[in-house]
Coordinates of C-alpha atoms in Angstrom, one line a residue:
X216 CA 175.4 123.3 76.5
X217 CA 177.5 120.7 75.0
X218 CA 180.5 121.9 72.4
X219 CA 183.6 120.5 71.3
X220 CA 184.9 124.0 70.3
X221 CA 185.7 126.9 73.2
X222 CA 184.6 129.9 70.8
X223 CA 180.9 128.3 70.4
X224 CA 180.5 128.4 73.4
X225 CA 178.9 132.2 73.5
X226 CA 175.4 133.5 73.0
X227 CA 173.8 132.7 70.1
X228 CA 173.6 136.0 68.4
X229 CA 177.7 136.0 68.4
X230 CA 177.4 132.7 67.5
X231 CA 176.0 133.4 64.6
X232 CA 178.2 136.2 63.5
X233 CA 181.7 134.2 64.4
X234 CA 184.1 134.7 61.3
X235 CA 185.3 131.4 59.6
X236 CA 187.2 131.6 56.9
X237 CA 186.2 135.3 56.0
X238 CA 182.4 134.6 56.1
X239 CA 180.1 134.4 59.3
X240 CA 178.8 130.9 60.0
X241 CA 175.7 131.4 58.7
X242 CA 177.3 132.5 55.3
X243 CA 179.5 129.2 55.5
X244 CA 176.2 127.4 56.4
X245 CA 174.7 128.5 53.5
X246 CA 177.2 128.0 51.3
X247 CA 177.7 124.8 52.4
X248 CA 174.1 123.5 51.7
X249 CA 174.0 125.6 48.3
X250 CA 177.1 123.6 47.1
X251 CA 175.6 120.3 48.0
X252 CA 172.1 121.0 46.3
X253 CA 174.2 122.0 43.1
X254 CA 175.3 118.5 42.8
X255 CA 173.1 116.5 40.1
X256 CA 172.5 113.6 42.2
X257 CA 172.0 114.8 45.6
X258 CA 168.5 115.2 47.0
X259 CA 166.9 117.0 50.3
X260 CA 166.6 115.0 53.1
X261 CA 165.1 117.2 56.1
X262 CA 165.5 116.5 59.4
X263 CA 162.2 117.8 60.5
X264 CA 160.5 115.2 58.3
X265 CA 162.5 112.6 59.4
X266 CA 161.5 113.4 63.0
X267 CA 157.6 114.0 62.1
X268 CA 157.1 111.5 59.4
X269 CA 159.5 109.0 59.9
X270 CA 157.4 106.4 57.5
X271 CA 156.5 108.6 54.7
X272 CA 160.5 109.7 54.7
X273 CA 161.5 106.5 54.4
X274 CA 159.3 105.5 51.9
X275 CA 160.4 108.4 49.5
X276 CA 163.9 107.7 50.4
X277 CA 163.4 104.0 49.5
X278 CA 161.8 105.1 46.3
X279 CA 164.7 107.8 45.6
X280 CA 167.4 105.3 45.6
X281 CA 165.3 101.9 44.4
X282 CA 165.0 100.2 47.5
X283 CA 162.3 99.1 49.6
X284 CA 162.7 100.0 53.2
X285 CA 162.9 97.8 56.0
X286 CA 160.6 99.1 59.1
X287 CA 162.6 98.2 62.4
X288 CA 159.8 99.8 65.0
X289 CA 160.8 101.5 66.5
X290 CA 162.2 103.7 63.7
X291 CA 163.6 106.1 66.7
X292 CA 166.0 104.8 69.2
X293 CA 164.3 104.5 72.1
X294 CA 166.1 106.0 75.5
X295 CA 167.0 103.9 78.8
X296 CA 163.9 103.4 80.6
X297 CA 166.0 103.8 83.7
X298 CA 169.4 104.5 85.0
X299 CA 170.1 100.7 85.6
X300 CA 169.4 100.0 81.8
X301 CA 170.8 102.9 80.7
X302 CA 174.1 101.8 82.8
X303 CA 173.6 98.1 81.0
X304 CA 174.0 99.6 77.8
X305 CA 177.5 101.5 78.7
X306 CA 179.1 98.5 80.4
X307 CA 177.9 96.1 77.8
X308 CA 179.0 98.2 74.9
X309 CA 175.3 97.8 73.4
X310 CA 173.2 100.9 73.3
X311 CA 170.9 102.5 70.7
X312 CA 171.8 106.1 68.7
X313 CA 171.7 108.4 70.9
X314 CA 168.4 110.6 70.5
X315 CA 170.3 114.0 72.0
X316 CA 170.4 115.6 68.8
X317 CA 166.6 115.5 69.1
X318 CA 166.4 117.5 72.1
X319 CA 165.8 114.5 74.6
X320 CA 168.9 114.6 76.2
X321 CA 169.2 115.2 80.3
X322 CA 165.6 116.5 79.6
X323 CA 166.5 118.9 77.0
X324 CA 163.5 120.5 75.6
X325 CA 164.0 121.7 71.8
X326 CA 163.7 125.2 70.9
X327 CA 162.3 126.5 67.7
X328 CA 165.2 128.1 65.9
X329 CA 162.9 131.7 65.3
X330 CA 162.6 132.2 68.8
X331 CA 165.5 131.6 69.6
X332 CA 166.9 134.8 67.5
X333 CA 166.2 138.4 67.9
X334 CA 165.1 140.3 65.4
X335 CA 168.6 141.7 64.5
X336 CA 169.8 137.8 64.7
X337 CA 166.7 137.7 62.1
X338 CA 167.6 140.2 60.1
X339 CA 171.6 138.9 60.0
X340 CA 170.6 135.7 59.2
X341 CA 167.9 136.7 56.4
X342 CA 171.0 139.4 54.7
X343 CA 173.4 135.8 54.9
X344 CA 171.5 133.3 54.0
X345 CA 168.1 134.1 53.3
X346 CA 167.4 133.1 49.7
X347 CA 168.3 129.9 50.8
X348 CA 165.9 129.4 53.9
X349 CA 162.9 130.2 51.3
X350 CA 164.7 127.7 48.7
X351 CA 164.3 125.1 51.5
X352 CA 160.8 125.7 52.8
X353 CA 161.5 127.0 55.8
X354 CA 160.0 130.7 55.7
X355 CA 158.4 132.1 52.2
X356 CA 159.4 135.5 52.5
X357 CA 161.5 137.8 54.4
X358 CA 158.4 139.0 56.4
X359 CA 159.6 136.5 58.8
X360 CA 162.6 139.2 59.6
X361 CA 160.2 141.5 61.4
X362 CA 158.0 139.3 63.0
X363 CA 157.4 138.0 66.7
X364 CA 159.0 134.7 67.7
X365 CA 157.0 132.0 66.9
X366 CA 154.4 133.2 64.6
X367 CA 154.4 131.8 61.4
X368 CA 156.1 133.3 57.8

């Protein structure tokens, strides 16, 4: 797990309940994001569409601000094709973004955030911030509470 702060380190269902500034992270999450989307010219960029339609984001980001997007293929950073390269890149100072926020660091494999909570991580999470997850598309109820990992809302 990599963390710069000692009390994230923990499960995530005490993760998610950690007090910050009186509110629970989530709360602060959502709070966070509401604030943001308030603001007049501010508009939703989501990671998950930047990751599975990297064009078609671009394209309405492009059109958003009034510029036409440059396509530098590819539009992900690649990783090292090896240990030599990947050793190239630190001693020379030139290396792409790194990709480990996209799970494909030492192997990582991404895991969908539903199944990673239980259903009284669910159920916290929906009380905090749930309004907000069916503002943003991500469930379209709170039927998503109750059900198994994985299936859809």
């Amino acid at each position: 797990m990599q963390s710069f702060a000692p009390a994230t380190r923990c499960p995530i269902s005490e993760f998610l309940r950690q007090r910050v500034n009186g509110r629970s992270r989530v709360k602060a999450w959502a709070d966070h994001v509401e604030a943001w989307m308030a603001q007049p010219d501010v508009h939703l960029l989501k990671f998950e569409d930047l990751i599975h339609n990297p064009q078609h984001t671009l394209e309405h980001l492009g059109d958003l601000l009034n510029l036409e997007p440059q396509y530098v293929e590819p539009l992900l950073p690649q990783s090292p094709k090896n240990i030599w390269q990947g050793r190239w890149a630190r001693l020379t100072q030139w290396r792409p973004e790194s990709t480990a926020i996209i799970g494909y660091y030492k192997g990582q494999k991404t895991q969908k955030w539903k199944e990673a909570f239980t259903e009284n991580d669910r159920a916290f999470f929906h009380e905090e911030a749930g309004d907000l997850l069916i503002k943003l598309g991500y469930v379209d109820s709170d039927a998503w509470v109750s059900r198994s990992p994985g299936s859809k809302s």
